[in-house]
Amino acid sequence: MDETSLPAQLMRDCHLLGSLPATTVLLQRNALLPWFILVPDTLLADVLDLADEHRQAVIDDCAAVSHFIKEVLGYEKVNFAGLGNVVPDMHLHVIGRRVGDPCWPRPVWGNLEGFEDYPLEQLQ
């Protein structure tokens, strides 16, 4: 999936990091939390509507990002969600959480106050 076929709202809110086998990987621009968004290449709106093999491949990508958040970034908890209420195109949120993060213990939606940019070298 290339940048032009990704939802405009997500491209405004995220950095394009690259691709995994079944998804395009985005990173929410606010560096206060490691908030990854994975976008499967499909016209379907809900992950549970994917064919079994495709759904498993998408979940495998999400699990790989979760592993990265825990093992490399050192977060002990990962929140995983597929909402699609604001951006109807299928996309899945994989978010690192820990006690004392800017939203803890509340959900990130509507509770992430403040903003911090990712340094260019960290994005690379």
Short mmCIF file of N, CA, C and O in Angstrom, two decimals:
data_model
loop_
_atom_site.label_atom_id
_atom_site.label_comp_id
_atom_site.label_asym_id
_atom_site.label_seq_id
_atom_site.Cartn_x
_atom_site.Cartn_y
_atom_site.Cartn_z
N MET A 1 0.86 -1.17 0.00
CA MET A 1 0.00 0.00 0.00
C MET A 1 0.90 1.23 0.00
O MET A 1 1.83 1.31 0.79
N ASP A 2 0.64 2.18 -0.89
CA ASP A 2 1.47 3.38 -0.90
C ASP A 2 0.78 4.52 -0.17
O ASP A 2 -0.38 4.43 0.21
N GLU A 3 1.54 5.59 0.04
CA GLU A 3 1.06 6.71 0.84
C GLU A 3 -0.23 7.31 0.29
O GLU A 3 -1.09 7.75 1.06
N THR A 4 -0.42 7.32 -1.03
CA THR A 4 -1.61 7.93 -1.62
C THR A 4 -2.88 7.11 -1.37
O THR A 4 -3.97 7.64 -1.43
N SER A 5 -2.74 5.82 -1.09
CA SER A 5 -3.93 5.01 -0.86
C SER A 5 -4.28 4.88 0.62
O SER A 5 -5.29 4.28 0.97
N LEU A 6 -3.45 5.45 1.49
CA LEU A 6 -3.74 5.43 2.93
C LEU A 6 -4.74 6.54 3.26
O LEU A 6 -4.74 7.59 2.63
N PRO A 7 -5.59 6.32 4.25
CA PRO A 7 -6.57 7.35 4.63
C PRO A 7 -5.90 8.68 4.98
O PRO A 7 -4.91 8.71 5.73
N ALA A 8 -6.41 9.77 4.41
CA ALA A 8 -5.81 11.10 4.60
C ALA A 8 -5.71 11.47 6.08
O ALA A 8 -4.71 12.05 6.51
N GLN A 9 -6.73 11.17 6.85
CA GLN A 9 -6.73 11.49 8.29
C GLN A 9 -5.54 10.81 8.98
O GLN A 9 -4.84 11.41 9.79
N LEU A 10 -5.31 9.54 8.66
CA LEU A 10 -4.19 8.83 9.28
C LEU A 10 -2.86 9.42 8.85
O LEU A 10 -1.93 9.53 9.65
N MET A 11 -2.74 9.83 7.59
CA MET A 11 -1.49 10.41 7.11
C MET A 11 -1.21 11.76 7.77
O MET A 11 -0.07 12.11 7.98
N ARG A 12 -2.27 12.50 8.12
CA ARG A 12 -2.07 13.77 8.84
C ARG A 12 -1.59 13.50 10.26
O ARG A 12 -0.80 14.26 10.81
N ASP A 13 -2.08 12.44 10.87
CA ASP A 13 -1.82 12.15 12.28
C ASP A 13 -0.59 11.28 12.53
O ASP A 13 -0.20 11.10 13.68
N CYS A 14 -0.02 10.70 11.47
CA CYS A 14 0.99 9.65 11.66
C CYS A 14 2.20 9.83 10.75
O CYS A 14 2.14 10.48 9.72
N HIS A 15 3.27 9.15 11.16
CA HIS A 15 4.46 8.96 10.32
C HIS A 15 4.31 7.61 9.63
O HIS A 15 3.91 6.63 10.27
N LEU A 16 4.64 7.55 8.36
CA LEU A 16 4.66 6.28 7.63
C LEU A 16 6.00 5.61 7.90
O LEU A 16 7.06 6.17 7.58
N LEU A 17 5.97 4.43 8.53
CA LEU A 17 7.21 3.73 8.86
C LEU A 17 7.61 2.69 7.81
O LEU A 17 8.78 2.45 7.60
N GLY A 18 6.62 2.03 7.21
CA GLY A 18 6.94 0.99 6.23
C GLY A 18 5.89 -0.08 6.24
O GLY A 18 4.74 0.16 6.61
N SER A 19 6.30 -1.29 5.85
CA SER A 19 5.34 -2.38 5.72
C SER A 19 5.81 -3.63 6.45
O SER A 19 7.00 -3.89 6.54
N LEU A 20 4.84 -4.39 6.91
CA LEU A 20 5.02 -5.75 7.39
C LEU A 20 4.30 -6.63 6.37
O LEU A 20 3.67 -6.11 5.45
N PRO A 21 4.35 -7.95 6.50
CA PRO A 21 3.75 -8.80 5.46
C PRO A 21 2.29 -8.50 5.11
O PRO A 21 1.92 -8.57 3.94
N ALA A 22 1.46 -8.13 6.08
CA ALA A 22 0.03 -7.95 5.80
C ALA A 22 -0.48 -6.54 6.03
O ALA A 22 -1.66 -6.28 5.82
N THR A 23 0.38 -5.64 6.49
CA THR A 23 -0.09 -4.30 6.85
C THR A 23 0.95 -3.24 6.53
O THR A 23 2.13 -3.52 6.43
N THR A 24 0.46 -2.01 6.43
CA THR A 24 1.33 -0.83 6.39
C THR A 24 1.39 -0.31 7.82
O THR A 24 0.37 -0.26 8.51
N VAL A 25 2.59 0.07 8.25
CA VAL A 25 2.79 0.48 9.65
C VAL A 25 2.96 1.98 9.73
O VAL A 25 3.83 2.57 9.08
N LEU A 26 2.12 2.59 10.56
CA LEU A 26 2.17 4.02 10.84
C LEU A 26 2.50 4.21 12.32
O LEU A 26 2.26 3.31 13.13
N LEU A 27 3.02 5.39 12.66
CA LEU A 27 3.30 5.74 14.05
C LEU A 27 2.66 7.08 14.33
O LEU A 27 2.94 8.07 13.64
N GLN A 28 1.78 7.11 15.31
CA GLN A 28 1.11 8.34 15.70
C GLN A 28 2.18 9.39 16.01
O GLN A 28 3.19 9.09 16.64
N ARG A 29 1.98 10.61 15.55
CA ARG A 29 3.01 11.66 15.64
C ARG A 29 3.36 12.06 17.07
O ARG A 29 4.44 12.58 17.32
N ASN A 30 2.48 11.86 18.02
CA ASN A 30 2.74 12.25 19.39
C ASN A 30 3.61 11.21 20.08
O ASN A 30 3.18 10.09 20.34
N ALA A 31 4.83 11.58 20.41
CA ALA A 31 5.80 10.66 20.99
C ALA A 31 5.60 10.41 22.48
O ALA A 31 6.39 9.70 23.09
N LEU A 32 4.54 10.94 23.07
CA LEU A 32 4.30 10.68 24.49
C LEU A 32 3.99 9.22 24.77
O LEU A 32 4.21 8.74 25.88
N LEU A 33 3.47 8.51 23.77
CA LEU A 33 3.21 7.07 23.88
C LEU A 33 3.58 6.40 22.56
O LEU A 33 3.35 6.98 21.49
N PRO A 34 4.10 5.17 22.60
CA PRO A 34 4.34 4.44 21.35
C PRO A 34 3.02 3.90 20.81
O PRO A 34 2.52 2.88 21.27
N TRP A 35 2.44 4.62 19.86
CA TRP A 35 1.09 4.34 19.34
C TRP A 35 1.22 4.02 17.86
O TRP A 35 1.34 4.91 17.02
N PHE A 36 1.23 2.74 17.55
CA PHE A 36 1.35 2.27 16.18
C PHE A 36 -0.04 2.02 15.60
O PHE A 36 -0.95 1.58 16.32
N ILE A 37 -0.19 2.28 14.31
CA ILE A 37 -1.44 2.02 13.61
C ILE A 37 -1.08 1.16 12.40
O ILE A 37 -0.25 1.55 11.57
N LEU A 38 -1.70 0.00 12.32
CA LEU A 38 -1.45 -0.93 11.23
C LEU A 38 -2.66 -0.92 10.29
O LEU A 38 -3.80 -1.05 10.74
N VAL A 39 -2.39 -0.75 9.00
CA VAL A 39 -3.45 -0.63 8.01
C VAL A 39 -3.35 -1.80 7.03
O VAL A 39 -2.42 -1.87 6.22
N PRO A 40 -4.29 -2.75 7.12
CA PRO A 40 -4.30 -3.85 6.15
C PRO A 40 -4.73 -3.34 4.77
O PRO A 40 -5.49 -2.38 4.66
N ASP A 41 -4.25 -3.99 3.73
CA ASP A 41 -4.62 -3.63 2.36
C ASP A 41 -5.91 -4.35 2.01
O ASP A 41 -5.89 -5.48 1.51
N THR A 42 -7.03 -3.70 2.32
CA THR A 42 -8.34 -4.28 2.07
C THR A 42 -9.38 -3.17 1.99
O THR A 42 -9.16 -2.08 2.53
N LEU A 43 -10.49 -3.45 1.34
CA LEU A 43 -11.61 -2.51 1.32
C LEU A 43 -12.61 -2.82 2.43
O LEU A 43 -13.53 -2.05 2.66
N LEU A 44 -12.42 -3.94 3.11
CA LEU A 44 -13.31 -4.28 4.22
C LEU A 44 -13.09 -3.32 5.38
O LEU A 44 -12.00 -2.78 5.57
N ALA A 45 -14.12 -3.12 6.18
CA ALA A 45 -14.04 -2.16 7.28
C ALA A 45 -13.66 -2.81 8.61
O ALA A 45 -13.16 -2.12 9.50
N ASP A 46 -13.90 -4.10 8.79
CA ASP A 46 -13.71 -4.74 10.08
C ASP A 46 -12.80 -5.95 9.97
O ASP A 46 -12.98 -6.81 9.09
N VAL A 47 -11.83 -6.04 10.86
CA VAL A 47 -10.84 -7.12 10.82
C VAL A 47 -11.50 -8.50 10.93
O VAL A 47 -11.03 -9.46 10.34
N LEU A 48 -12.62 -8.59 11.63
CA LEU A 48 -13.29 -9.88 11.79
C LEU A 48 -13.98 -10.35 10.51
O LEU A 48 -14.38 -11.51 10.41
N ASP A 49 -14.06 -9.47 9.51
CA ASP A 49 -14.64 -9.84 8.22
C ASP A 49 -13.60 -10.38 7.24
O ASP A 49 -13.95 -10.87 6.16
N LEU A 50 -12.32 -10.31 7.59
CA LEU A 50 -11.27 -10.82 6.70
C LEU A 50 -11.34 -12.34 6.62
O LEU A 50 -11.74 -13.01 7.58
N ALA A 51 -10.91 -12.88 5.51
CA ALA A 51 -10.78 -14.33 5.37
C ALA A 51 -9.78 -14.82 6.42
O ALA A 51 -8.88 -14.08 6.83
N ASP A 52 -9.94 -16.05 6.86
CA ASP A 52 -9.14 -16.60 7.97
C ASP A 52 -7.64 -16.36 7.80
O ASP A 52 -6.98 -15.88 8.72
N GLU A 53 -7.09 -16.71 6.65
CA GLU A 53 -5.65 -16.56 6.43
C GLU A 53 -5.21 -15.10 6.48
O GLU A 53 -4.17 -14.79 7.07
N HIS A 54 -5.98 -14.23 5.86
CA HIS A 54 -5.64 -12.80 5.84
C HIS A 54 -5.73 -12.23 7.26
O HIS A 54 -4.85 -11.49 7.70
N ARG A 55 -6.80 -12.59 7.97
CA ARG A 55 -6.97 -12.12 9.35
C ARG A 55 -5.80 -12.58 10.22
O ARG A 55 -5.25 -11.80 11.00
N GLN A 56 -5.38 -13.83 10.07
CA GLN A 56 -4.26 -14.33 10.87
C GLN A 56 -2.98 -13.58 10.54
O GLN A 56 -2.19 -13.26 11.44
N ALA A 57 -2.76 -13.27 9.27
CA ALA A 57 -1.56 -12.53 8.88
C ALA A 57 -1.58 -11.12 9.48
O ALA A 57 -0.53 -10.62 9.94
N VAL A 58 -2.73 -10.48 9.50
CA VAL A 58 -2.86 -9.14 10.10
C VAL A 58 -2.60 -9.22 11.60
O VAL A 58 -1.85 -8.41 12.16
N ILE A 59 -3.17 -10.21 12.27
CA ILE A 59 -2.96 -10.38 13.71
C ILE A 59 -1.49 -10.68 13.99
O ILE A 59 -0.92 -10.19 14.97
N ASP A 60 -0.85 -11.46 13.13
CA ASP A 60 0.59 -11.74 13.29
C ASP A 60 1.41 -10.45 13.23
O ASP A 60 2.35 -10.26 14.00
N ASP A 61 1.06 -9.54 12.31
CA ASP A 61 1.75 -8.25 12.23
C ASP A 61 1.54 -7.46 13.53
O ASP A 61 2.48 -6.87 14.06
N CYS A 62 0.31 -7.46 14.03
CA CYS A 62 0.02 -6.74 15.28
C CYS A 62 0.81 -7.35 16.44
O CYS A 62 1.35 -6.61 17.28
N ALA A 63 0.92 -8.67 16.47
CA ALA A 63 1.68 -9.35 17.52
C ALA A 63 3.16 -8.99 17.42
O ALA A 63 3.84 -8.82 18.44
N ALA A 64 3.69 -8.85 16.21
CA ALA A 64 5.09 -8.46 16.03
C ALA A 64 5.34 -7.06 16.58
O ALA A 64 6.35 -6.81 17.25
N VAL A 65 4.42 -6.14 16.33
CA VAL A 65 4.55 -4.78 16.86
C VAL A 65 4.42 -4.80 18.37
O VAL A 65 5.17 -4.12 19.09
N SER A 66 3.50 -5.58 18.90
CA SER A 66 3.35 -5.72 20.35
C SER A 66 4.65 -6.23 20.97
O SER A 66 5.11 -5.71 22.01
N HIS A 67 5.26 -7.22 20.36
CA HIS A 67 6.52 -7.76 20.84
C HIS A 67 7.59 -6.67 20.86
O HIS A 67 8.35 -6.54 21.84
N PHE A 68 7.66 -5.87 19.81
CA PHE A 68 8.62 -4.76 19.73
C PHE A 68 8.39 -3.77 20.87
O PHE A 68 9.33 -3.33 21.53
N ILE A 69 7.13 -3.41 21.11
CA ILE A 69 6.80 -2.46 22.17
C ILE A 69 7.25 -2.98 23.53
O ILE A 69 7.81 -2.24 24.34
N LYS A 70 7.02 -4.26 23.77
CA LYS A 70 7.37 -4.84 25.07
C LYS A 70 8.87 -5.09 25.20
O LYS A 70 9.49 -4.72 26.20
N GLU A 71 9.45 -5.75 24.22
CA GLU A 71 10.83 -6.20 24.34
C GLU A 71 11.87 -5.11 24.03
O GLU A 71 12.92 -5.08 24.66
N VAL A 72 11.59 -4.25 23.07
CA VAL A 72 12.57 -3.24 22.69
C VAL A 72 12.30 -1.91 23.41
O VAL A 72 13.23 -1.29 23.93
N LEU A 73 11.04 -1.50 23.47
CA LEU A 73 10.71 -0.22 24.10
C LEU A 73 10.49 -0.33 25.60
O LEU A 73 10.46 0.67 26.30
N GLY A 74 10.28 -1.54 26.10
CA GLY A 74 10.19 -1.76 27.54
C GLY A 74 8.85 -1.46 28.19
O GLY A 74 8.79 -1.24 29.40
N TYR A 75 7.78 -1.49 27.41
CA TYR A 75 6.44 -1.30 27.99
C TYR A 75 5.90 -2.65 28.44
O TYR A 75 6.04 -3.65 27.74
N GLU A 76 5.26 -2.68 29.61
CA GLU A 76 4.77 -3.96 30.11
C GLU A 76 3.36 -4.30 29.64
O GLU A 76 2.93 -5.45 29.73
N LYS A 77 2.62 -3.34 29.09
CA LYS A 77 1.24 -3.55 28.67
C LYS A 77 1.06 -3.01 27.26
O LYS A 77 1.63 -1.98 26.90
N VAL A 78 0.27 -3.71 26.46
CA VAL A 78 -0.07 -3.24 25.11
C VAL A 78 -1.59 -3.25 24.98
O VAL A 78 -2.24 -4.24 25.29
N ASN A 79 -2.14 -2.11 24.56
CA ASN A 79 -3.56 -2.04 24.23
C ASN A 79 -3.70 -2.26 22.73
O ASN A 79 -2.89 -1.77 21.93
N PHE A 80 -4.74 -2.99 22.35
CA PHE A 80 -4.97 -3.35 20.95
C PHE A 80 -6.44 -3.08 20.64
O PHE A 80 -7.32 -3.51 21.38
N ALA A 81 -6.70 -2.33 19.55
CA ALA A 81 -8.08 -2.00 19.23
C ALA A 81 -8.24 -1.76 17.74
O ALA A 81 -7.32 -1.30 17.06
N GLY A 82 -9.42 -2.05 17.25
CA GLY A 82 -9.83 -1.71 15.90
C GLY A 82 -11.18 -1.03 15.99
O GLY A 82 -12.18 -1.71 16.21
N LEU A 83 -11.21 0.29 15.88
CA LEU A 83 -12.46 1.02 16.09
C LEU A 83 -13.10 1.45 14.77
O LEU A 83 -14.14 0.97 14.41
N GLY A 84 -12.49 2.38 14.09
CA GLY A 84 -12.99 2.80 12.79
C GLY A 84 -14.21 3.70 12.82
O GLY A 84 -14.95 3.78 11.85
N ASN A 85 -14.41 4.39 13.93
CA ASN A 85 -15.56 5.30 14.00
C ASN A 85 -15.27 6.63 13.33
O ASN A 85 -16.15 7.21 12.70
N VAL A 86 -14.07 7.14 13.45
CA VAL A 86 -13.70 8.41 12.83
C VAL A 86 -13.12 8.18 11.44
O VAL A 86 -13.48 8.86 10.49
N VAL A 87 -12.20 7.22 11.32
CA VAL A 87 -11.61 6.83 10.04
C VAL A 87 -12.21 5.47 9.70
O VAL A 87 -11.88 4.47 10.33
N PRO A 88 -13.12 5.40 8.72
CA PRO A 88 -13.82 4.14 8.46
C PRO A 88 -12.95 3.05 7.83
O PRO A 88 -13.27 1.87 7.94
N ASP A 89 -11.83 3.42 7.20
CA ASP A 89 -10.94 2.42 6.61
C ASP A 89 -10.36 1.55 7.73
O ASP A 89 -10.02 2.04 8.80
N MET A 90 -10.22 0.24 7.45
CA MET A 90 -9.70 -0.65 8.48
C MET A 90 -8.30 -0.24 8.90
O MET A 90 -7.42 -0.04 8.08
N HIS A 91 -8.13 -0.10 10.20
CA HIS A 91 -6.82 0.16 10.80
C HIS A 91 -6.88 -0.31 12.25
O HIS A 91 -7.93 -0.31 12.88
N LEU A 92 -5.74 -0.77 12.74
CA LEU A 92 -5.67 -1.34 14.08
C LEU A 92 -4.64 -0.59 14.91
O LEU A 92 -3.55 -0.28 14.43
N HIS A 93 -5.01 -0.29 16.13
CA HIS A 93 -4.15 0.45 17.06
C HIS A 93 -3.41 -0.53 17.95
O HIS A 93 -4.04 -1.42 18.55
N VAL A 94 -2.11 -0.36 18.08
CA VAL A 94 -1.28 -1.17 18.97
C VAL A 94 -0.46 -0.15 19.78
O VAL A 94 0.42 0.51 19.23
N ILE A 95 -0.79 -0.03 21.07
CA ILE A 95 -0.30 1.08 21.87
C ILE A 95 0.41 0.58 23.13
O ILE A 95 -0.17 -0.19 23.91
N GLY A 96 1.62 1.03 23.34
CA GLY A 96 2.34 0.70 24.56
C GLY A 96 1.82 1.50 25.73
O GLY A 96 1.63 2.71 25.63
N ARG A 97 1.60 0.80 26.85
CA ARG A 97 1.11 1.45 28.07
C ARG A 97 1.94 1.01 29.26
O ARG A 97 2.46 -0.10 29.30
N ARG A 98 2.05 1.88 30.24
CA ARG A 98 2.71 1.54 31.50
C ARG A 98 2.20 2.45 32.61
O ARG A 98 1.70 3.55 32.33
N VAL A 99 2.33 1.97 33.81
CA VAL A 99 1.95 2.76 34.97
C VAL A 99 2.72 4.08 34.92
O VAL A 99 3.93 4.09 34.69
N GLY A 100 1.99 5.18 35.07
CA GLY A 100 2.61 6.49 35.06
C GLY A 100 2.70 7.15 33.70
O GLY A 100 3.17 8.28 33.60
N ASP A 101 2.23 6.45 32.62
CA ASP A 101 2.25 7.12 31.31
C ASP A 101 1.24 8.28 31.35
O ASP A 101 0.45 8.39 32.29
N PRO A 102 1.27 9.18 30.37
CA PRO A 102 0.44 10.39 30.43
C PRO A 102 -1.07 10.14 30.56
O PRO A 102 -1.79 11.07 30.95
N CYS A 103 -1.56 8.96 30.28
CA CYS A 103 -3.00 8.68 30.37
C CYS A 103 -3.35 7.67 31.45
O CYS A 103 -4.52 7.42 31.69
N TRP A 104 -2.35 7.05 32.03
CA TRP A 104 -2.58 5.91 32.93
C TRP A 104 -3.52 6.28 34.08
O TRP A 104 -3.36 7.32 34.67
N PRO A 105 -4.50 5.46 34.40
CA PRO A 105 -4.88 4.19 33.78
C PRO A 105 -6.01 4.35 32.77
O PRO A 105 -6.58 3.37 32.30
N ARG A 106 -6.32 5.58 32.41
CA ARG A 106 -7.44 5.85 31.49
C ARG A 106 -7.09 5.44 30.06
O ARG A 106 -5.93 5.28 29.72
N PRO A 107 -8.11 5.31 29.20
CA PRO A 107 -7.85 5.04 27.78
C PRO A 107 -7.10 6.21 27.14
O PRO A 107 -7.19 7.34 27.62
N VAL A 108 -6.38 5.96 26.07
CA VAL A 108 -5.62 7.02 25.41
C VAL A 108 -6.54 8.00 24.67
O VAL A 108 -6.25 9.19 24.61
N TRP A 109 -7.65 7.49 24.12
CA TRP A 109 -8.55 8.35 23.35
C TRP A 109 -9.16 9.41 24.24
O TRP A 109 -9.82 9.11 25.23
N GLY A 110 -8.90 10.66 23.89
CA GLY A 110 -9.46 11.78 24.62
C GLY A 110 -8.72 12.11 25.91
O GLY A 110 -9.10 13.04 26.62
N ASN A 111 -7.67 11.37 26.23
CA ASN A 111 -6.95 11.60 27.48
C ASN A 111 -5.47 11.89 27.30
O ASN A 111 -4.77 12.10 28.29
N LEU A 112 -4.98 11.89 26.07
CA LEU A 112 -3.55 12.14 25.84
C LEU A 112 -3.35 13.64 25.67
O LEU A 112 -3.55 14.19 24.59
N GLU A 113 -2.98 14.28 26.77
CA GLU A 113 -2.77 15.73 26.76
C GLU A 113 -1.30 16.02 26.54
O GLU A 113 -0.44 15.30 27.02
N GLY A 114 -1.03 17.07 25.82
CA GLY A 114 0.34 17.43 25.52
C GLY A 114 0.80 16.80 24.22
O GLY A 114 0.12 15.96 23.63
N PHE A 115 1.95 17.23 23.77
CA PHE A 115 2.50 16.72 22.51
C PHE A 115 4.01 16.77 22.58
O PHE A 115 4.59 17.73 23.09
N GLU A 116 4.64 15.75 22.07
CA GLU A 116 6.09 15.69 21.96
C GLU A 116 6.43 15.10 20.60
O GLU A 116 5.89 14.06 20.22
N ASP A 117 7.30 15.77 19.84
CA ASP A 117 7.73 15.28 18.53
C ASP A 117 8.72 14.13 18.67
O ASP A 117 9.50 14.09 19.62
N TYR A 118 8.69 13.23 17.71
CA TYR A 118 9.74 12.22 17.60
C TYR A 118 10.96 12.86 16.96
O TYR A 118 10.84 13.53 15.93
N PRO A 119 12.14 12.66 17.53
CA PRO A 119 13.35 13.13 16.85
C PRO A 119 13.53 12.32 15.55
O PRO A 119 13.20 11.14 15.49
N LEU A 120 14.04 12.96 14.52
CA LEU A 120 14.22 12.33 13.21
C LEU A 120 15.02 11.04 13.32
O LEU A 120 14.67 10.02 12.73
N GLU A 121 16.09 11.05 14.13
CA GLU A 121 16.91 9.85 14.24
C GLU A 121 16.15 8.68 14.86
O GLU A 121 16.39 7.52 14.52
N GLN A 122 15.20 8.96 15.73
CA GLN A 122 14.39 7.88 16.31
C GLN A 122 13.42 7.30 15.27
O GLN A 122 13.20 6.10 15.22
N LEU A 123 12.88 8.16 14.41
CA LEU A 123 11.98 7.69 13.35
C LEU A 123 12.74 6.82 12.35
O LEU A 123 12.20 5.83 11.86
N GLN A 124 13.97 7.19 12.06
CA GLN A 124 14.75 6.41 11.11
C GLN A 124 15.10 5.07 11.69
O GLN A 124 15.20 4.07 11.05
#
